[in-house]
Short mmCIF file of C-alpha atoms in Angstrom, two decimals:
data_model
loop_
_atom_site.label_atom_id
_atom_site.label_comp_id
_atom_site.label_asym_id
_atom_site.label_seq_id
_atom_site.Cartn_x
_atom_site.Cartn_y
_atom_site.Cartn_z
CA UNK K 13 -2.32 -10.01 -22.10
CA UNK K 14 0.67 -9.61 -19.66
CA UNK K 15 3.47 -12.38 -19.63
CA UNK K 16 5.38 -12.36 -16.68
CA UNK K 17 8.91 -13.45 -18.05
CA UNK K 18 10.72 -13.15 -14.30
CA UNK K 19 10.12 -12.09 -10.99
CA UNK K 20 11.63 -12.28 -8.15
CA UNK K 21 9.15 -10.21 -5.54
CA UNK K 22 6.25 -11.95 -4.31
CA UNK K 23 3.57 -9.64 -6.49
CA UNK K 24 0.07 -9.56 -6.18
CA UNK K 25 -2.86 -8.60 -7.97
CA UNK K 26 -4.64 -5.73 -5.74
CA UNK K 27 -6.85 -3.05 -5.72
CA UNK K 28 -8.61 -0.64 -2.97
CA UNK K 29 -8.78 -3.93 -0.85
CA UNK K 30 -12.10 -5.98 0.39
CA UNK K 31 -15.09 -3.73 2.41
CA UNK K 32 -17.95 -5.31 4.03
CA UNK K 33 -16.99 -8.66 5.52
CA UNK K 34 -14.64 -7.76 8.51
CA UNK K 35 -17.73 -8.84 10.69
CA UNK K 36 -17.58 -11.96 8.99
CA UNK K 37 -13.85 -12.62 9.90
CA UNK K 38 -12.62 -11.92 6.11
CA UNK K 39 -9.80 -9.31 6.31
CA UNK K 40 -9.56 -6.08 4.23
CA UNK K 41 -6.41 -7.11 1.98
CA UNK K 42 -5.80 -4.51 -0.96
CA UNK K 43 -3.07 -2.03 -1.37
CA UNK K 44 -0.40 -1.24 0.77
CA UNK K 45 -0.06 2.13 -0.29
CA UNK K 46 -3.83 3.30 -1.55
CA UNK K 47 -3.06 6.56 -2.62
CA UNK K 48 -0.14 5.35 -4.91
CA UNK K 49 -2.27 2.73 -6.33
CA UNK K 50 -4.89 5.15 -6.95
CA UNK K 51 -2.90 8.27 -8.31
CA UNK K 52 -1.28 5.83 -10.98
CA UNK K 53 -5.20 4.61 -11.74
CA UNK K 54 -6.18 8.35 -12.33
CA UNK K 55 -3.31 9.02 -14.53
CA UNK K 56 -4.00 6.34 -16.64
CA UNK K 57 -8.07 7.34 -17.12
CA UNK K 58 -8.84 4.45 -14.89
CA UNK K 59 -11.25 4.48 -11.99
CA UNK K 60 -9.23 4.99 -9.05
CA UNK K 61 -9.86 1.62 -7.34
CA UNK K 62 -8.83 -0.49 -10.71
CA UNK K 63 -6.51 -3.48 -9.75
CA UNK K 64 -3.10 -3.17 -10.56
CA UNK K 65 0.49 -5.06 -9.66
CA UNK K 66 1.83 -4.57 -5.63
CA UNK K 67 5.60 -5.00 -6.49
CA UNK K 68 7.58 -5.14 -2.78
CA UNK K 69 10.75 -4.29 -3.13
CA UNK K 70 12.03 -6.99 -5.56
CA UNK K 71 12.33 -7.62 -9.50
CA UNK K 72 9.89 -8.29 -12.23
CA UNK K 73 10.15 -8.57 -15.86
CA UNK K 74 7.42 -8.93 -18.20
CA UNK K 75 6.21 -7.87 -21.87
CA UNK K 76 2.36 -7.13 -22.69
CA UNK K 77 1.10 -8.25 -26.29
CA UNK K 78 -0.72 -5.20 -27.49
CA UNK K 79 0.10 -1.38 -26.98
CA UNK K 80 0.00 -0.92 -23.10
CA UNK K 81 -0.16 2.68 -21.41
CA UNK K 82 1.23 1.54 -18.41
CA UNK K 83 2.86 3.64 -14.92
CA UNK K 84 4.82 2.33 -12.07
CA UNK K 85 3.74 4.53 -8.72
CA UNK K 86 4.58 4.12 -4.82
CA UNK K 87 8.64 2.89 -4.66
CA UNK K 88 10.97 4.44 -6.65
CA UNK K 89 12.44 1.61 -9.20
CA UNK K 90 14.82 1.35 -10.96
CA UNK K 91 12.90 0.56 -14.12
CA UNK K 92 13.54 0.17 -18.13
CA UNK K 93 11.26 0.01 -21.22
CA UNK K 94 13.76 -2.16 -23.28
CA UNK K 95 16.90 -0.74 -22.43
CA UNK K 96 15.69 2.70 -21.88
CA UNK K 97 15.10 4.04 -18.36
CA UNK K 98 11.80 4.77 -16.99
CA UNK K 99 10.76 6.49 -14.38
CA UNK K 100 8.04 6.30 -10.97
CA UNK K 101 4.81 8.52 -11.68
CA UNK K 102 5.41 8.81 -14.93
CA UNK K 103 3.21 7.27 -17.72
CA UNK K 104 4.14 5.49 -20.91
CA UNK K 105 3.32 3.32 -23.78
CA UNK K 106 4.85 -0.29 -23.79
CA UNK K 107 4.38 -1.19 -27.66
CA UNK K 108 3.34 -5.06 -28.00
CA UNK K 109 6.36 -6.93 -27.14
CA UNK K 110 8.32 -4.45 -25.34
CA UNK K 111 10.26 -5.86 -22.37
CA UNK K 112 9.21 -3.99 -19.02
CA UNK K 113 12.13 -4.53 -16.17
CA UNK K 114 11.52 -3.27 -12.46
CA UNK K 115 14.85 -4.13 -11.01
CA UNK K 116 15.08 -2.63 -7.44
CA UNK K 117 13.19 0.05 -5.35
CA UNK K 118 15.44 2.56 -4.62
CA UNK K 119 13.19 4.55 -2.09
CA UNK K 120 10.15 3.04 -0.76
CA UNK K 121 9.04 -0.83 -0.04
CA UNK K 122 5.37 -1.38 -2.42
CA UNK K 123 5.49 -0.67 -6.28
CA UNK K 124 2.68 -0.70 -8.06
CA UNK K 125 2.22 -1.36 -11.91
CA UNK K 126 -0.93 0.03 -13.45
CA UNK K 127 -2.16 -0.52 -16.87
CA UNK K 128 -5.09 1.41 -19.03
CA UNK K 129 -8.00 -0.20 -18.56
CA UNK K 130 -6.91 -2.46 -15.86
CA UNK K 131 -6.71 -6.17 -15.43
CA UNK K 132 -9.71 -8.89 -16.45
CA UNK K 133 -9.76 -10.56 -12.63
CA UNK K 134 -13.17 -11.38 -11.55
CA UNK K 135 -13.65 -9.96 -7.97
CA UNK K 136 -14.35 -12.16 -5.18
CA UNK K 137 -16.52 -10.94 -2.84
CA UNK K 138 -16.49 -7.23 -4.77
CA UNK K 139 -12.63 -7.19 -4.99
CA UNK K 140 -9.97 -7.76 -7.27
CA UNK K 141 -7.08 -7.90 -4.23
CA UNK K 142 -5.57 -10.59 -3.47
CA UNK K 143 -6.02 -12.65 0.30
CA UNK K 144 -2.45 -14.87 0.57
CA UNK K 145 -3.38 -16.32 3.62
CA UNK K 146 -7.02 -17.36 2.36
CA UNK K 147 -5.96 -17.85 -0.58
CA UNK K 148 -8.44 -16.35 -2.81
CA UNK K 149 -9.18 -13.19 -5.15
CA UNK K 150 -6.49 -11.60 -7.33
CA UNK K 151 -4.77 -14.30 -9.91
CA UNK K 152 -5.23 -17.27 -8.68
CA UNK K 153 -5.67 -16.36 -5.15
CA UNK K 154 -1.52 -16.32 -5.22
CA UNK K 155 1.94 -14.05 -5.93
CA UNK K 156 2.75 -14.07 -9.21
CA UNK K 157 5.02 -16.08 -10.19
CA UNK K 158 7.22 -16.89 -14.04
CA UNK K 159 5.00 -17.66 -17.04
CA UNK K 160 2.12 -16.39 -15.58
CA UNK K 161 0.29 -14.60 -17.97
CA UNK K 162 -2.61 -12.12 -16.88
CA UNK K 163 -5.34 -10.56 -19.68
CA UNK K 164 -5.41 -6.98 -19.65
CA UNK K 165 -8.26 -5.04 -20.37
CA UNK K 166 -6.97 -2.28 -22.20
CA UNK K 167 -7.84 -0.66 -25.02
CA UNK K 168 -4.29 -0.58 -27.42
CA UNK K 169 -4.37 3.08 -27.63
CA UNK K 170 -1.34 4.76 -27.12
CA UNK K 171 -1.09 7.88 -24.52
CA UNK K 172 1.26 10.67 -24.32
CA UNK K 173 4.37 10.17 -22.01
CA UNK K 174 3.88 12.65 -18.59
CA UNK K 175 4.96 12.74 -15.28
CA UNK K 176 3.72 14.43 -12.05
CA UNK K 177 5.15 14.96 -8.62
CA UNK K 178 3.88 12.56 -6.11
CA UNK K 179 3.50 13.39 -2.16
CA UNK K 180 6.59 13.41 -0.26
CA UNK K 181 6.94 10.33 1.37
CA UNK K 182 8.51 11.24 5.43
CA UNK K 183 9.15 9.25 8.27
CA UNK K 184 7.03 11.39 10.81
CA UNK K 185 3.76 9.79 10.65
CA UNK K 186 0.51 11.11 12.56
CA UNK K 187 -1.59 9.22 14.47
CA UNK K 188 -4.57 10.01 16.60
CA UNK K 189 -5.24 8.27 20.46
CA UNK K 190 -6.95 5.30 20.41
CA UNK K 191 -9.84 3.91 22.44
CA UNK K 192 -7.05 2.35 25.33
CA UNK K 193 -4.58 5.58 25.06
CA UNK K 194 -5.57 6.87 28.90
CA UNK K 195 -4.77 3.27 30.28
CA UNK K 196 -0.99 3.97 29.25
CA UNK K 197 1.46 5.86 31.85
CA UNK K 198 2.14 9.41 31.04
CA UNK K 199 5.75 7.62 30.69
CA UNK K 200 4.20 5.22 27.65
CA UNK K 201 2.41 8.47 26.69
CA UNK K 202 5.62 10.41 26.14
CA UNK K 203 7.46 8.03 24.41
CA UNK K 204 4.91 6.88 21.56
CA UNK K 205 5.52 10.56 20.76
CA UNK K 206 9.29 10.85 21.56
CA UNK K 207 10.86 7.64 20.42
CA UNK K 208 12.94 6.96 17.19
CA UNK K 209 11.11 3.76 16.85
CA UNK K 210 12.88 1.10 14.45
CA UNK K 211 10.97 -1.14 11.67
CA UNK K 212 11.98 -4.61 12.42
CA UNK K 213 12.57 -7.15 9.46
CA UNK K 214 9.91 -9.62 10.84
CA UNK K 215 7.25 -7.21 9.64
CA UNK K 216 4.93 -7.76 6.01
CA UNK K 217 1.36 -6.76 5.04
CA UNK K 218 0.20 -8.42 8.32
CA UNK K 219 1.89 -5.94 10.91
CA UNK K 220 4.75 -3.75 11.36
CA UNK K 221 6.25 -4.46 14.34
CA UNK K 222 8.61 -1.67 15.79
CA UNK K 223 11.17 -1.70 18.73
CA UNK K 224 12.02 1.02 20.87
CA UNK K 225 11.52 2.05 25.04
CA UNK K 226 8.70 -0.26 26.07
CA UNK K 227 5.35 1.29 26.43
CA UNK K 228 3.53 0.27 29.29
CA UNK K 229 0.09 0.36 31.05
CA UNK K 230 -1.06 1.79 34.33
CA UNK K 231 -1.85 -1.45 35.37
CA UNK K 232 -2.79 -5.07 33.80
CA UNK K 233 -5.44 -4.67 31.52
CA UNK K 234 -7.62 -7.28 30.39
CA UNK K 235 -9.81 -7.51 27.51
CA UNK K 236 -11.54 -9.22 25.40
CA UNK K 237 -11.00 -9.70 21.46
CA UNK K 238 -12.44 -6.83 19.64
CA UNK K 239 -12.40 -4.97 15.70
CA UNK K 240 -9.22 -3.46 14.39
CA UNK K 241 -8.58 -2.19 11.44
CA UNK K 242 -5.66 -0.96 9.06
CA UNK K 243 -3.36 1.88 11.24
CA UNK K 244 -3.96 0.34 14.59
CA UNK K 245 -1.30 0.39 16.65
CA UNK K 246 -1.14 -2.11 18.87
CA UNK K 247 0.57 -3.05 22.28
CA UNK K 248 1.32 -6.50 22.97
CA UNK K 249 2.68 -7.34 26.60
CA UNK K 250 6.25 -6.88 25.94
CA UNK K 251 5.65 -3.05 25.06
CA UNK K 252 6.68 -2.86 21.47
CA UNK K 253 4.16 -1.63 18.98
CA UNK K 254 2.83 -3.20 16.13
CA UNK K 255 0.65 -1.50 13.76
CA UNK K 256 -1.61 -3.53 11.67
CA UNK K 257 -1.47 -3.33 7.75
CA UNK K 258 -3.85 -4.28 4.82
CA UNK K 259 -3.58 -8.12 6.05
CA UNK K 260 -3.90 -8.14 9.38
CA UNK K 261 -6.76 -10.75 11.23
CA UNK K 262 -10.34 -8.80 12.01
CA UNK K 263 -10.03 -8.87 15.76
CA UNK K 264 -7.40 -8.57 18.25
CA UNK K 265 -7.68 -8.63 21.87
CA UNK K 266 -4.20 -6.51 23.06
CA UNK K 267 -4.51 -2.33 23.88
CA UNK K 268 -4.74 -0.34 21.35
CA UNK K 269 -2.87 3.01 22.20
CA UNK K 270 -3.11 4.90 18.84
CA UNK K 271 -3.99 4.69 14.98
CA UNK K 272 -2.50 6.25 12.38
CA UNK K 273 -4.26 8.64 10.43
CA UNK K 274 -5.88 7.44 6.45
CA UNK K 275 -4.14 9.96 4.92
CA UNK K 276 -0.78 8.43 6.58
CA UNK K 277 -1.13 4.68 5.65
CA UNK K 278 0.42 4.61 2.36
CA UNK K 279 3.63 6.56 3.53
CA UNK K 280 4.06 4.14 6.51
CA UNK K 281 3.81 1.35 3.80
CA UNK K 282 6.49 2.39 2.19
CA UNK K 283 9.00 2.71 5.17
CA UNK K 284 11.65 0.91 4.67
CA UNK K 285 12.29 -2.14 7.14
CA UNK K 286 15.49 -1.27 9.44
CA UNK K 287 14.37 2.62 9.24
CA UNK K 288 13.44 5.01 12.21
CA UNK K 289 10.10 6.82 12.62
CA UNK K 290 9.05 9.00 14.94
CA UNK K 291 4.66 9.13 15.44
CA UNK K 292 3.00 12.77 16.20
CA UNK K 293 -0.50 13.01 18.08
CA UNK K 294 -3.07 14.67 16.18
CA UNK K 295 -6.99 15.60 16.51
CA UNK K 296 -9.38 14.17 14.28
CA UNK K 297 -9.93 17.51 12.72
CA UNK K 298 -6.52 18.27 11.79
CA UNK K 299 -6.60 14.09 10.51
CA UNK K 300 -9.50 15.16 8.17
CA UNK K 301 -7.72 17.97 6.99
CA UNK K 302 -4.77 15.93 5.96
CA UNK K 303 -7.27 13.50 4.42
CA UNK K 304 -8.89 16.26 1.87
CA UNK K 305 -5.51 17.46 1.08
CA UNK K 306 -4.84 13.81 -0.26
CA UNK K 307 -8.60 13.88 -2.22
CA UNK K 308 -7.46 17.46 -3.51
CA UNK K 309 -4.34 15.81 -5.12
CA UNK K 310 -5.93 13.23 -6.70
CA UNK K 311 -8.31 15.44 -8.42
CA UNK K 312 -5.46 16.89 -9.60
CA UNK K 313 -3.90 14.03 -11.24
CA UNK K 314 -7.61 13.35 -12.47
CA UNK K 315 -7.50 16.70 -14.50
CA UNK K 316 -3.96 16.71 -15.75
CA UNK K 317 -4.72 13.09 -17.30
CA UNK K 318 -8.54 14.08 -18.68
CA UNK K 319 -6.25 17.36 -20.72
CA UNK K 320 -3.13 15.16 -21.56
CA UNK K 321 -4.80 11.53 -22.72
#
């Protein structure tokens, strides 16, 4: 069991996110930052796609009540296993009783705290993640919140402490051209690709909305609602880009002028909100390219934990 003592972030229960039911109008929730959530799985022995604690940004403090191999992945916290200081991507052994404190991420906006063996949440609709605005899956269907306490389903063993290097996280993210790309002006064109674009605090796990030099079309476009999906970046009326993140509604009806690339998603999670990116264009080759490079890395973690467990 985990006892949540004190928290001040509004932490969810999520894994690999909901597949199957976008036609339905039930969004894809899950991680933030996938390939943190699953590289801290891996290291732990887990399946890769094992639910685990979304921490953004804030504080949580909690004690488990048998031995718990536990890792903290995605933002860099500051962290502490009793009073000693722990560190991201690194794995350890809380002893029952132990106080766990994530106090602030220093680098990075998603946390997420894995455990061996996982949490016992029964999926909804084959997922573990939590919907907030449906209110459903996870625990509860809610954040978590003080007193809560969630089983584990761990099995007490103790593992040996190890850390590993995770990707670099950058602010240059790739994107390939969407479906609506050749209806914006070479201008709008040129600046997706040039601008400095700023993260602006109204965005969550809906959208990340962005301000820069307005893109624009050729000329009014009108269409009618269609699918999105996780990465798209979209282009309201007033020419600032929003792309749309692990919560974001299964149809939208504005232009679509590029979508950032899988193996992308989890750095542009953890952006922080008031920083600059810039977006580079892409084919969909060199996209799966960048995509195998992120399976090759977790098959690395996969071996280091199967030698060191």
């Amino acid at each position: 069991m985990m006892n949540i003592i004190d928290t001040n972030a509004r932490a969810t229960i999520q894994d690999l996110g909901r597949f199957g039911f976008r036609s339905q109008g039930i969004g894809h929730a899950g991680a933030m930052d996938g390939l943190a959530l699953q590289t801290g799985n891996l290291l732990l022995g887990n399946p890769a796609n094992t639910a685990a604690v979304e921490i953004p940004l804030g504080s949580l403090t909690l004690f488990f009540e048998q031995d718990t191999p536990f890792c903290i992945t995605g933002a860099f916290y500051e962290a502490y296993l009793d009073e000693e200081p722990i560190y991201s991507y690194w794995r350890y052994t809380a002893k029952a009783g132990q106080i766990v404190r994530l106090v602030r991420a220093r680098i990075g906006m998603y946390g997420y705290l894995c455990v061996q063996g996982g949490f016992s949440i029964t999926p909804v609709l084959g997922s573990c993640s939590t919907d907030i605005r449906a209110q459903f899956g996870g625990f509860e269907g809610r954040c978590l919140r003080q007193g809560d306490c969630i089983p584990t389903a761990g099995n007490g063993k103790t593992m040996s402490v190890i850390g590993i290097a995770p990707i670099p996280l950058r602010n240059t993210l790739y994107a390939v051209p969407s479906s609506e790309y050749q209806f914006f002006n070479r201008r709008a064109q040129f600046r997706l690709r040039q601008n400095r674009w700023l993260l602006q605090s109204n965005s969550d796990r809906m959208g990340y909305r962005f301000n820069g030099e307005p893109l624009e079309l050729k000329k009014p476009l009108e269409m009618l609602s269609h699918a999105i999906q996780f990465g798209t970046i979209q282009v309201p009326p007033d020419g600032q880009p929003i792309i749309l993140m692990a919560d974001a509604q299964t149809t939208g009806g504005y232009p679509k002028i590029a979508c950032i690339v899988a193996a992308d998603l989890g750095r542009l999670s953890q952006i922080r909100l008031g920083s600059r990116v810039q977006f580079r264009l892409i084919t969909m080759e060199q996209a799966q390219l960048l995509y195998k490079q992120n399976l090759t890395y977790l098959n690395q973690i996969q071996r280091i934990a199967h030698v060191t467990s």
